[in-house]
Every structure is written in C-alpha cells, then in structure tokens.
Amino acid sequence: MHAGNPLMRISHESIYRAICTTRWKLIPRELCTKLRTHRPIRKNKRNTVKGQWRSQITGARPIEERPDTANARTELGHLEGDLIVGARNSQIATLVDRKSRYLTMVALPSRHTTTVIPALQQAFSRMDARLRSTLTWDRGMELAGHRLLTEATGVDVYFAAPRSPWQRGTNENTNKLIRQCLPIGIDLSLYSQADLDALAARLNNRPRKCLGYRTPAQCVALNL
C-alpha cells in the first residue's frame, strides 16, 4: 500500500518485536511449548556470544581457510560442532556432517576444554576415517585445546567468526531438531552415551527434504 513511501516502511525485526512484546497478553503461556524453540520471546542474536574471551583462542584457524570441498558439501567428513547446554550446568556436544547431515552426539561431564577434547577424540576414534576430515566450531573456549585434538586425530579444526552462528547453519538446524526431544531446561546429565546414541540414530534415519527425502544414514551409505 505504501511501497513508494520510505517513511511507511518497517523492518521484519520490528514486526517480530511487536508480536513478541504482546505475546504474553494474546497467547496463553502454555502454548509457547508448542513453538519449535519453546521460547516465549525471540532470542537476541546480538547476544549469542557472551564476552570477548570467546575470540581469544590461540592458533584459531578462521573458517575462510576451510577447504572448498567443505564449503561446497561435495564430500563427506566435514563436520560442524557445538555444545547444547541444559539445566544444572549440564551439556552435550553435537557433530553434524555438512554433506549428509549425519549426527553424532557426545556426552560431556564438563564443558572445560580438558574434558571436551578427550571426549571428541574418543568420538572421532569410533568414526570411519572418511567421516572425519575437518571440524568447524564457534569461538567457545571448550575448544581451546584444538591443537591437541588435531594432533591426536588428524582432524583440522576451523573457527567461525564471533557472533556468526549462520556460518555453522547445518549444526544449528540440527540442534533445533534435537531440542524437540531434549527441550530447553532439561538436565542433560541424565542421558547416558547410549541414550544419546539412540536419539542420534532416530534423527539419522529421519528423511530430510534437503537430501531429496533420503535419510542422513542413507546419504552416508551412498557416498562412502
């Protein structure tokens, strides 16, 4: 109606903000659990990285140095990883193959790098060597010991830019699927590695539109 009048334009973020501000008045609180994110308000993307310390990882290789085959999704083995955090300071690690969307979940008793690096090393040791070539992570200090991981496994580690979760979009989208089963606020320490393996198997056998309605497991089998 006012396409030609710049004074009458409004950004999509302003629209979302207006909806979320009044949501408590218009939508019953219990209906928020039906949303995919289970959040009653929109998350502020500007605050997805807390503190400057996240960018102070020694020897961090930027995502721009990642191989072209990883960027183009032309071969298996290029992984994106992150932590999912739960109640009572609990956490798990997730690893997702960029080409096949194949998921590996790793139980973690702590998010300290001295715990995370050995846990990832063990997870990689259980993988086919063709499924572990590179790993892209955010700037979290849980991967401060990335050099030890590379030395032990041969997996080259790259880091996304600060405050840029879209650079690991495959992992972010998969984590949203996981949240449907492990909602925000749950104590993740209650889940054993066997429990996480079973959940990963369910998602790896779930057809994906982006894979032509094949499952991640089928995609891996077709490309090995």
CSV table of C-alpha atoms in Angstrom, one decimal:
chain,number,residue,atom,x,y,z
A,1,MET,CA,0.0,0.0,0.0
A,2,HIS,CA,2.9,2.4,0.8
A,3,ALA,CA,5.6,0.7,-1.2
A,4,GLY,CA,6.8,4.1,-2.6
A,5,ASN,CA,6.9,5.9,0.7
A,6,PRO,CA,10.1,5.1,2.7
A,7,LEU,CA,8.6,6.7,5.8
A,8,MET,CA,5.9,4.0,5.9
A,9,ARG,CA,8.3,1.0,5.7
A,10,ILE,CA,9.1,-1.2,8.7
A,11,SER,CA,11.7,-3.9,9.2
A,12,HIS,CA,10.9,-7.5,9.8
A,13,GLU,CA,12.6,-7.4,13.2
A,14,SER,CA,10.3,-4.6,14.3
A,15,ILE,CA,7.3,-6.7,13.4
A,16,TYR,CA,8.7,-9.7,15.3
A,17,ARG,CA,9.5,-7.5,18.3
A,18,ALA,CA,5.9,-6.1,18.3
A,19,ILE,CA,4.5,-9.6,18.2
A,20,CYS,CA,6.7,-10.9,21.0
A,21,THR,CA,6.2,-7.9,23.2
A,22,THR,CA,2.4,-8.6,23.3
A,23,ARG,CA,2.6,-12.3,23.2
A,24,TRP,CA,2.0,-12.7,26.9
A,25,LYS,CA,-1.2,-10.8,26.5
A,26,LEU,CA,-2.5,-12.5,23.4
A,27,ILE,CA,-1.2,-16.1,23.7
A,28,PRO,CA,-1.5,-18.3,26.8
A,29,ARG,CA,1.9,-19.2,28.2
A,30,GLU,CA,1.3,-22.9,27.8
A,31,LEU,CA,1.0,-22.5,24.1
A,32,CYS,CA,4.7,-21.4,23.9
A,33,THR,CA,5.7,-25.0,24.4
A,34,LYS,CA,4.1,-25.7,21.0
A,35,LEU,CA,6.7,-23.5,19.3
A,36,ARG,CA,9.7,-25.2,17.8
A,37,THR,CA,12.1,-23.2,20.0
A,38,HIS,CA,9.9,-23.3,23.1
A,39,ARG,CA,10.8,-19.7,23.7
A,40,PRO,CA,8.1,-17.1,24.7
A,41,ILE,CA,10.2,-14.4,23.1
A,42,ARG,CA,12.7,-14.1,20.2
A,43,LYS,CA,16.3,-14.7,21.1
A,44,ASN,CA,18.5,-11.6,20.6
A,45,LYS,CA,21.0,-12.7,18.0
A,46,ARG,CA,23.4,-10.0,19.1
A,47,ASN,CA,24.0,-11.7,22.4
A,48,THR,CA,24.6,-15.3,21.1
A,49,VAL,CA,28.3,-14.9,22.1
A,50,LYS,CA,29.0,-13.8,25.6
A,51,GLY,CA,32.2,-11.9,26.3
A,52,GLN,CA,35.3,-11.2,24.3
A,53,TRP,CA,37.1,-14.2,25.8
A,54,ARG,CA,35.5,-16.4,23.2
A,55,SER,CA,37.7,-14.9,20.4
A,56,GLN,CA,40.9,-15.4,22.3
A,57,ILE,CA,41.7,-19.0,21.2
A,58,THR,CA,45.4,-19.5,20.5
A,59,GLY,CA,46.1,-20.5,16.9
A,60,ALA,CA,42.5,-20.5,15.8
A,61,ARG,CA,42.2,-21.0,12.0
A,62,PRO,CA,39.3,-18.9,10.6
A,63,ILE,CA,36.5,-20.5,8.6
A,64,GLU,CA,37.8,-18.8,5.5
A,65,GLU,CA,40.7,-21.3,5.4
A,66,ARG,CA,38.4,-24.3,5.3
A,67,PRO,CA,38.7,-26.4,2.1
A,68,ASP,CA,36.5,-25.7,-0.8
A,69,THR,CA,35.1,-29.2,-0.6
A,70,ALA,CA,33.8,-28.4,2.9
A,71,ASN,CA,32.1,-25.2,1.7
A,72,ALA,CA,30.6,-26.9,-1.4
A,73,ARG,CA,29.4,-30.0,0.5
A,74,THR,CA,30.9,-32.2,-2.2
A,75,GLU,CA,32.3,-34.9,0.1
A,76,LEU,CA,31.7,-36.5,3.5
A,77,GLY,CA,33.8,-35.8,6.5
A,78,HIS,CA,33.4,-32.0,7.0
A,79,LEU,CA,31.8,-31.6,10.4
A,80,GLU,CA,30.2,-28.7,12.3
A,81,GLY,CA,30.1,-28.9,16.0
A,82,ASP,CA,28.7,-27.2,19.1
A,83,LEU,CA,27.6,-27.6,22.7
A,84,ILE,CA,24.0,-27.9,23.8
A,85,VAL,CA,23.6,-26.7,27.3
A,86,GLY,CA,21.0,-27.9,29.8
A,87,ALA,CA,20.0,-27.4,33.4
A,88,ARG,CA,22.4,-27.7,36.3
A,89,ASN,CA,25.4,-26.9,34.2
A,90,SER,CA,24.9,-29.9,32.0
A,91,GLN,CA,26.0,-30.2,28.4
A,92,ILE,CA,26.4,-32.4,25.4
A,93,ALA,CA,28.4,-32.0,22.2
A,94,THR,CA,26.9,-32.4,18.7
A,95,LEU,CA,28.8,-33.1,15.5
A,96,VAL,CA,27.0,-32.9,12.1
A,97,ASP,CA,28.3,-33.8,8.7
A,98,ARG,CA,27.8,-30.9,6.3
A,99,LYS,CA,27.0,-33.1,3.2
A,100,SER,CA,24.9,-35.9,4.7
A,101,ARG,CA,23.6,-34.2,7.9
A,102,TYR,CA,24.7,-37.3,9.8
A,103,LEU,CA,24.7,-36.6,13.5
A,104,THR,CA,27.0,-37.8,16.3
A,105,MET,CA,26.1,-36.8,19.9
A,106,VAL,CA,28.7,-36.9,22.7
A,107,ALA,CA,28.0,-37.0,26.5
A,108,LEU,CA,30.1,-34.5,28.5
A,109,PRO,CA,30.5,-34.3,32.2
A,110,SER,CA,32.0,-30.8,31.9
A,111,ARG,CA,32.4,-28.1,29.2
A,112,HIS,CA,36.1,-27.4,30.2
A,113,THR,CA,38.5,-28.0,27.3
A,114,THR,CA,40.4,-30.7,29.3
A,115,THR,CA,37.1,-32.7,29.2
A,116,VAL,CA,35.8,-31.8,25.8
A,117,ILE,CA,38.9,-32.5,23.8
A,118,PRO,CA,39.3,-36.1,25.0
A,119,ALA,CA,35.6,-36.8,24.6
A,120,LEU,CA,35.7,-35.5,21.0
A,121,GLN,CA,38.9,-37.5,20.4
A,122,GLN,CA,37.1,-40.7,21.6
A,123,ALA,CA,34.1,-39.9,19.3
A,124,PHE,CA,36.3,-39.5,16.3
A,125,SER,CA,38.1,-42.8,17.1
A,126,ARG,CA,34.8,-44.6,16.6
A,127,MET,CA,34.1,-43.0,13.2
A,128,ASP,CA,35.1,-44.2,9.8
A,129,ALA,CA,38.2,-42.2,8.9
A,130,ARG,CA,36.3,-40.9,5.8
A,131,LEU,CA,33.8,-39.2,8.0
A,132,ARG,CA,36.2,-37.1,10.0
A,133,SER,CA,38.3,-34.6,7.9
A,134,THR,CA,37.6,-31.2,9.3
A,135,LEU,CA,35.6,-29.7,12.2
A,136,THR,CA,34.1,-26.2,12.3
A,137,TRP,CA,33.3,-24.8,15.8
A,138,ASP,CA,32.3,-21.5,17.3
A,139,ARG,CA,34.6,-19.4,19.5
A,140,GLY,CA,33.8,-21.2,22.7
A,141,MET,CA,36.7,-21.9,25.0
A,142,GLU,CA,35.8,-25.6,25.2
A,143,LEU,CA,37.9,-26.0,22.1
A,144,ALA,CA,40.9,-24.0,23.4
A,145,GLY,CA,42.8,-27.3,23.2
A,146,HIS,CA,42.0,-27.8,19.5
A,147,ARG,CA,45.7,-28.4,18.6
A,148,LEU,CA,45.7,-31.5,20.8
A,149,LEU,CA,42.6,-32.7,19.0
A,150,THR,CA,44.2,-32.2,15.6
A,151,GLU,CA,47.4,-33.9,16.7
A,152,ALA,CA,45.6,-36.9,18.0
A,153,THR,CA,43.0,-37.4,15.3
A,154,GLY,CA,44.3,-35.6,12.1
A,155,VAL,CA,41.0,-33.6,12.1
A,156,ASP,CA,41.7,-30.0,11.1
A,157,VAL,CA,39.7,-27.5,13.2
A,158,TYR,CA,38.4,-24.2,11.9
A,159,PHE,CA,36.5,-21.5,13.8
A,160,ALA,CA,33.5,-19.5,12.8
A,161,ALA,CA,33.6,-15.7,13.2
A,162,PRO,CA,32.4,-14.3,16.5
A,163,ARG,CA,28.6,-13.9,16.7
A,164,SER,CA,28.1,-15.7,13.4
A,165,PRO,CA,26.0,-18.8,14.1
A,166,TRP,CA,24.8,-18.9,10.5
A,167,GLN,CA,28.3,-20.0,9.5
A,168,ARG,CA,27.5,-23.3,11.2
A,169,GLY,CA,23.9,-23.4,10.0
A,170,THR,CA,23.9,-27.2,9.5
A,171,ASN,CA,24.7,-27.7,13.1
A,172,GLU,CA,22.4,-25.0,14.4
A,173,ASN,CA,19.4,-26.5,12.4
A,174,THR,CA,20.2,-30.0,13.7
A,175,ASN,CA,20.4,-28.7,17.3
A,176,LYS,CA,16.9,-27.4,16.8
A,177,LEU,CA,15.7,-30.9,15.9
A,178,ILE,CA,17.4,-32.3,19.0
A,179,ARG,CA,15.7,-29.7,21.1
A,180,GLN,CA,12.3,-31.2,20.1
A,181,CYS,CA,13.4,-34.3,22.1
A,182,LEU,CA,15.6,-32.6,24.7
A,183,PRO,CA,13.8,-29.3,25.4
A,184,ILE,CA,15.4,-26.2,27.0
A,185,GLY,CA,15.7,-26.5,30.8
A,186,ILE,CA,16.2,-30.3,30.9
A,187,ASP,CA,19.1,-31.8,32.8
A,188,LEU,CA,21.3,-33.4,30.0
A,189,SER,CA,23.4,-35.2,32.5
A,190,LEU,CA,20.5,-37.6,33.0
A,191,TYR,CA,21.2,-39.0,29.5
A,192,SER,CA,23.9,-41.6,29.0
A,193,GLN,CA,26.0,-42.0,25.9
A,194,ALA,CA,23.8,-45.0,25.0
A,195,ASP,CA,20.7,-42.7,25.3
A,196,LEU,CA,22.4,-40.1,23.0
A,197,ASP,CA,23.4,-42.7,20.5
A,198,ALA,CA,19.8,-43.9,20.3
A,199,LEU,CA,18.5,-40.4,19.8
A,200,ALA,CA,21.1,-39.7,17.1
A,201,ALA,CA,20.1,-43.0,15.3
A,202,ARG,CA,16.5,-41.8,15.3
A,203,LEU,CA,17.4,-38.5,13.7
A,204,ASN,CA,19.9,-40.1,11.3
A,205,ASN,CA,17.0,-42.3,10.0
A,206,ARG,CA,14.6,-39.4,9.5
A,207,PRO,CA,14.1,-38.3,5.9
A,208,ARG,CA,15.2,-34.8,5.1
A,209,LYS,CA,13.9,-32.6,2.3
A,210,CYS,CA,17.4,-31.1,1.7
A,211,LEU,CA,18.6,-34.7,1.0
A,212,GLY,CA,15.9,-35.4,-1.5
A,213,TYR,CA,13.9,-37.1,1.3
A,214,ARG,CA,16.7,-39.6,1.9
A,215,THR,CA,17.9,-40.1,5.4
A,216,PRO,CA,21.3,-39.0,6.6
A,217,ALA,CA,22.2,-42.7,7.1
A,218,GLN,CA,21.3,-43.4,3.5
A,219,CYS,CA,23.3,-40.4,2.3
A,220,VAL,CA,26.4,-41.7,4.1
A,221,ALA,CA,25.9,-45.2,2.7
A,222,LEU,CA,25.6,-43.9,-0.9
A,223,ASN,CA,28.7,-41.7,-0.6
A,224,LEU,CA,31.2,-44.0,1.2
